[in-house]
Coordinates of C-alpha atoms in Angstrom, one line a residue:
M1 CA 0.1 0.3 0.0
K2 CA 1.5 3.4 -0.8
H3 CA 1.4 6.4 1.5
I4 CA 1.1 10.2 0.9
V5 CA 1.5 12.8 3.5
I6 CA -0.5 16.2 3.1
M7 CA 1.0 19.2 5.2
G8 CA -2.2 21.6 5.1
A9 CA -5.3 19.3 4.6
T10 CA -7.5 20.9 6.6
S11 CA -9.1 23.0 3.7
G12 CA -8.9 24.0 0.0
I13 CA -6.6 22.0 -2.3
G14 CA -4.6 19.8 0.3
L15 CA -8.1 18.8 1.8
G16 CA -9.3 18.0 -1.7
V17 CA -6.3 15.8 -2.8
A18 CA -6.5 13.8 0.8
R19 CA -10.0 12.9 -0.2
V20 CA -9.0 11.9 -3.7
Y21 CA -5.9 9.4 -2.5
A22 CA -8.0 8.3 0.7
R23 CA -10.9 7.2 -1.9
A24 CA -8.2 5.3 -3.9
G25 CA -6.9 3.4 -1.0
W26 CA -3.9 4.9 -0.1
R27 CA -2.8 5.3 3.3
V28 CA -3.2 9.1 3.8
G29 CA -1.3 11.1 6.6
V30 CA -3.0 14.6 6.9
A31 CA -1.8 17.5 8.9
G32 CA -2.7 21.2 9.7
R33 CA -3.5 23.6 12.4
N34 CA -7.6 23.0 12.6
R35 CA -7.8 19.7 14.9
E36 CA -11.7 19.6 14.1
A37 CA -10.9 19.3 10.6
L38 CA -8.4 16.7 10.9
E39 CA -10.3 14.9 13.1
A40 CA -13.8 14.9 11.0
L41 CA -11.4 13.8 7.8
A42 CA -10.0 10.5 10.0
R43 CA -13.5 9.9 10.8
E44 CA -14.8 9.8 7.2
F45 CA -11.9 7.7 6.0
P46 CA -11.4 5.5 9.2
D47 CA -9.3 2.6 7.5
N48 CA -7.2 5.3 5.4
V49 CA -6.5 8.5 7.3
V50 CA -4.1 9.3 10.1
A51 CA -4.1 13.0 11.2
R52 CA -2.0 14.7 13.6
Q53 CA -2.3 18.6 14.3
I54 CA 0.8 20.6 13.2
D55 CA 1.5 24.3 13.1
V56 CA 4.5 24.5 10.5
T57 CA 5.5 27.5 12.4
S58 CA 6.2 25.8 15.5
P59 CA 9.7 24.7 16.4
E60 CA 8.4 21.0 17.0
A61 CA 6.9 20.8 13.8
P62 CA 9.6 18.7 12.2
L63 CA 9.3 16.3 14.8
A64 CA 5.6 16.2 14.7
L65 CA 5.9 15.2 10.9
L66 CA 8.4 12.4 11.7
A67 CA 6.0 11.4 13.9
L68 CA 3.0 11.2 11.6
I69 CA 5.2 9.5 9.1
S70 CA 5.8 6.8 11.6
D71 CA 2.2 6.4 12.5
L72 CA 1.2 6.2 8.9
G73 CA 3.9 3.4 8.2
G74 CA 5.8 5.3 5.8
M75 CA 5.7 8.1 3.1
D76 CA 6.1 7.7 -0.7
I77 CA 4.6 11.3 -1.4
Y78 CA 4.8 14.3 0.6
L79 CA 2.8 17.4 -0.7
H80 CA 3.1 20.7 1.3
A81 CA 0.1 22.5 0.8
S82 CA 0.2 24.7 3.9
G83 CA 0.1 28.4 3.2
I84 CA -1.3 32.0 4.1
Y85 CA -2.3 34.8 1.9
Y86 CA -2.9 38.4 2.5
A87 CA -3.6 41.3 0.0
N88 CA -1.4 43.8 1.6
P89 CA -1.0 46.9 -0.4
A90 CA -1.1 49.0 3.0
L91 CA 2.0 46.7 3.9
N92 CA 0.5 45.9 7.4
V93 CA 3.9 44.3 9.1
A94 CA 1.9 41.8 11.1
H95 CA 0.5 40.2 7.7
E96 CA 3.8 40.7 6.0
T97 CA 5.9 38.8 8.6
A98 CA 3.0 35.9 9.5
I99 CA 3.5 35.3 5.7
A100 CA 7.2 34.9 6.0
R101 CA 6.5 32.5 9.0
T102 CA 4.3 30.4 7.3
N103 CA 5.6 30.4 3.6
V104 CA 9.2 30.6 4.2
T105 CA 10.4 29.6 7.5
G106 CA 7.6 27.1 7.9
F107 CA 7.9 25.6 4.6
T108 CA 11.6 25.1 5.0
A109 CA 11.5 23.2 8.1
L110 CA 9.1 20.9 6.6
V111 CA 10.2 20.3 3.2
D112 CA 13.5 19.8 4.5
T113 CA 12.4 17.5 6.9
A114 CA 10.8 15.4 4.0
F115 CA 13.9 15.8 1.9
R116 CA 16.0 13.9 4.7
Y117 CA 13.4 11.2 5.4
F118 CA 13.5 10.5 1.6
S119 CA 17.4 10.9 1.3
T120 CA 17.7 7.8 3.8
R121 CA 14.8 5.8 2.6
G122 CA 16.7 3.9 -0.1
E123 CA 13.3 3.9 -2.2
R124 CA 12.2 6.6 -4.8
G125 CA 10.0 9.4 -3.4
L126 CA 8.2 12.2 -4.8
L127 CA 8.6 15.8 -2.9
A128 CA 5.5 18.3 -4.2
A129 CA 4.5 21.8 -3.1
I130 CA 1.7 24.1 -4.2
T131 CA 3.2 27.1 -4.9
S132 CA 1.6 29.8 -7.0
V133 CA 1.6 31.9 -10.3
A134 CA 2.6 34.9 -8.1
S135 CA 6.1 33.4 -8.0
T136 CA 6.6 34.6 -11.5
R137 CA 6.9 38.5 -10.6
G138 CA 6.8 40.6 -7.5
I139 CA 3.2 41.8 -7.3
G140 CA 2.7 45.1 -5.6
E141 CA -0.7 44.2 -3.9
M142 CA 0.9 41.1 -2.3
P143 CA 4.5 41.9 -1.7
A144 CA 5.4 39.1 0.9
Y145 CA 3.1 36.6 -0.6
S146 CA 4.6 36.8 -4.1
A147 CA 8.1 37.0 -2.9
S148 CA 7.6 33.7 -0.3
K149 CA 6.2 32.0 -3.4
R150 CA 9.1 32.9 -5.5
Y151 CA 11.3 31.6 -2.6
Q152 CA 9.3 28.2 -2.4
T153 CA 9.9 27.7 -6.2
T154 CA 13.9 28.5 -5.9
Y155 CA 14.1 26.4 -3.0
L156 CA 12.6 23.5 -4.6
D157 CA 15.1 24.0 -7.6
A158 CA 18.0 23.9 -5.4
L159 CA 16.7 20.9 -3.5
E160 CA 16.7 18.9 -7.0
Q161 CA 20.1 20.2 -7.9
L162 CA 21.3 18.9 -4.4
A163 CA 19.3 15.5 -4.8
V164 CA 20.7 15.0 -8.3
S165 CA 24.4 15.6 -7.1
H166 CA 24.1 13.0 -4.4
G167 CA 22.4 10.6 -6.5
L168 CA 19.5 10.5 -4.2
P169 CA 16.0 9.0 -5.9
I170 CA 13.9 12.0 -5.0
D171 CA 11.4 13.4 -7.8
F172 CA 10.0 16.9 -7.3
C173 CA 6.8 18.7 -8.0
D174 CA 6.0 22.4 -8.4
I175 CA 2.5 23.0 -8.9
R176 CA 1.5 26.5 -9.4
P177 CA -2.2 27.3 -9.7
G178 CA -4.0 30.6 -10.4
W179 CA -6.6 32.1 -8.3
T180 CA -8.7 28.9 -6.6
R181 CA -11.8 29.9 -4.5
T182 CA -10.5 28.6 -1.5
P183 CA -11.2 30.1 2.3
L184 CA -7.9 31.7 1.9
I185 CA -9.5 34.5 -0.5
D186 CA -12.4 36.9 0.2
P187 CA -15.9 35.2 -0.9
T188 CA -17.4 38.4 -1.3
R189 CA -15.2 39.8 -3.9
S190 CA -14.5 38.5 -7.5
Y191 CA -11.0 37.5 -8.5
P192 CA -9.9 37.1 -12.4
M193 CA -9.4 33.8 -14.2
S194 CA -10.6 32.0 -10.7
M195 CA -11.0 28.6 -10.8
S196 CA -12.9 25.9 -8.6
V197 CA -11.1 23.7 -5.8
D198 CA -12.5 20.7 -7.7
K199 CA -10.8 21.4 -11.0
V200 CA -7.4 22.6 -9.2
V201 CA -7.7 19.4 -7.4
A202 CA -7.9 17.2 -10.3
E203 CA -5.2 19.0 -11.9
T204 CA -2.8 18.5 -9.0
V205 CA -3.7 14.6 -8.8
R206 CA -2.6 14.3 -12.4
A207 CA 0.7 16.6 -11.7
L208 CA 1.3 14.0 -8.7
I209 CA 0.5 10.8 -10.5
R210 CA 2.7 11.9 -13.7
R211 CA 5.5 13.5 -11.6
R212 CA 5.5 16.7 -13.7
R213 CA 8.3 18.7 -12.5
L214 CA 6.3 21.9 -13.3
T215 CA 2.6 22.5 -13.6
F216 CA 0.9 25.7 -14.1
I217 CA -2.9 25.6 -13.4
D218 CA -4.6 26.3 -15.9
L219 CA -3.3 27.2 -19.6
R220 CA -4.7 30.6 -19.3
W221 CA -2.4 31.3 -16.2
R222 CA 0.6 29.5 -18.0
L223 CA 0.2 31.8 -21.1
L224 CA -0.1 34.8 -18.8
C225 CA 2.9 33.7 -16.5
A226 CA 5.0 33.2 -19.7
L227 CA 3.9 36.7 -20.6
W228 CA 5.0 38.3 -17.2
R229 CA 8.5 36.9 -17.7
R230 CA 9.2 38.2 -20.8
L231 CA 8.2 41.8 -20.0
P232 CA 11.3 43.9 -19.6
R233 CA 11.9 45.0 -16.1
R234 CA 11.3 48.7 -16.8
L235 CA 7.8 47.9 -17.5
W236 CA 6.7 45.7 -15.0
P237 CA 6.2 48.6 -12.4
H238 CA 3.7 50.3 -14.7
I239 CA 1.4 47.2 -15.2
P240 CA -1.7 47.3 -13.7
Y241 CA -2.7 44.7 -11.4
Q242 CA -5.9 44.6 -9.3
T243 CA -6.0 41.4 -7.4
S244 CA -9.8 41.4 -6.9
R245 CA -12.9 43.6 -7.4
E246 CA -16.0 44.0 -5.7
K247 CA -18.9 41.7 -6.7

């Protein structure tokens, strides 16, 4: 039986992916901060799901992840779907630093733990993360968020090089969705080219099955990001970008 661990499985994309794998008969380790959501998922799939409350910003998070892997009986795939988001053009310091703690420091601690586990396991593992199309360029309304996602994509690049240089059998998936209608975004506002959670979950699972190194969700966002990358640096500050609008 195969095993997948999903960090950030209490809502949105992580929760949806957990349900898909549990229904497919996998052993699924789920983690996040919301204990009630984790317990509800474990009750929904009592034979497949093992849950553990983990706050990625806690110093104890790496040990808690290893304990979850042990309880599950192993790990073939690690999916990091944990993250927070604020649109913050006013540069609220508390919001910016909270994003950094979760999306940078917490991400690093847990992804490193998964990498070290796979490096000693001796069998091929898959280390995957839900990053974002926001990693493409720094976006004025979400400075810390776009920077944190750029950090994540660069970190995965570095880990891949490290794995190859040491001959480690670890594959990597960088999954970059556009706006997804999860609890992270304001339900009273309309977001450009937004997608349902079900659509993004299906594309995420497909990327994991195929072990795609890089996946943009969806084609519209892939094309837009290609355009963003090609814009001269001097033009980028003048590109109007509105993250959302009133319904």
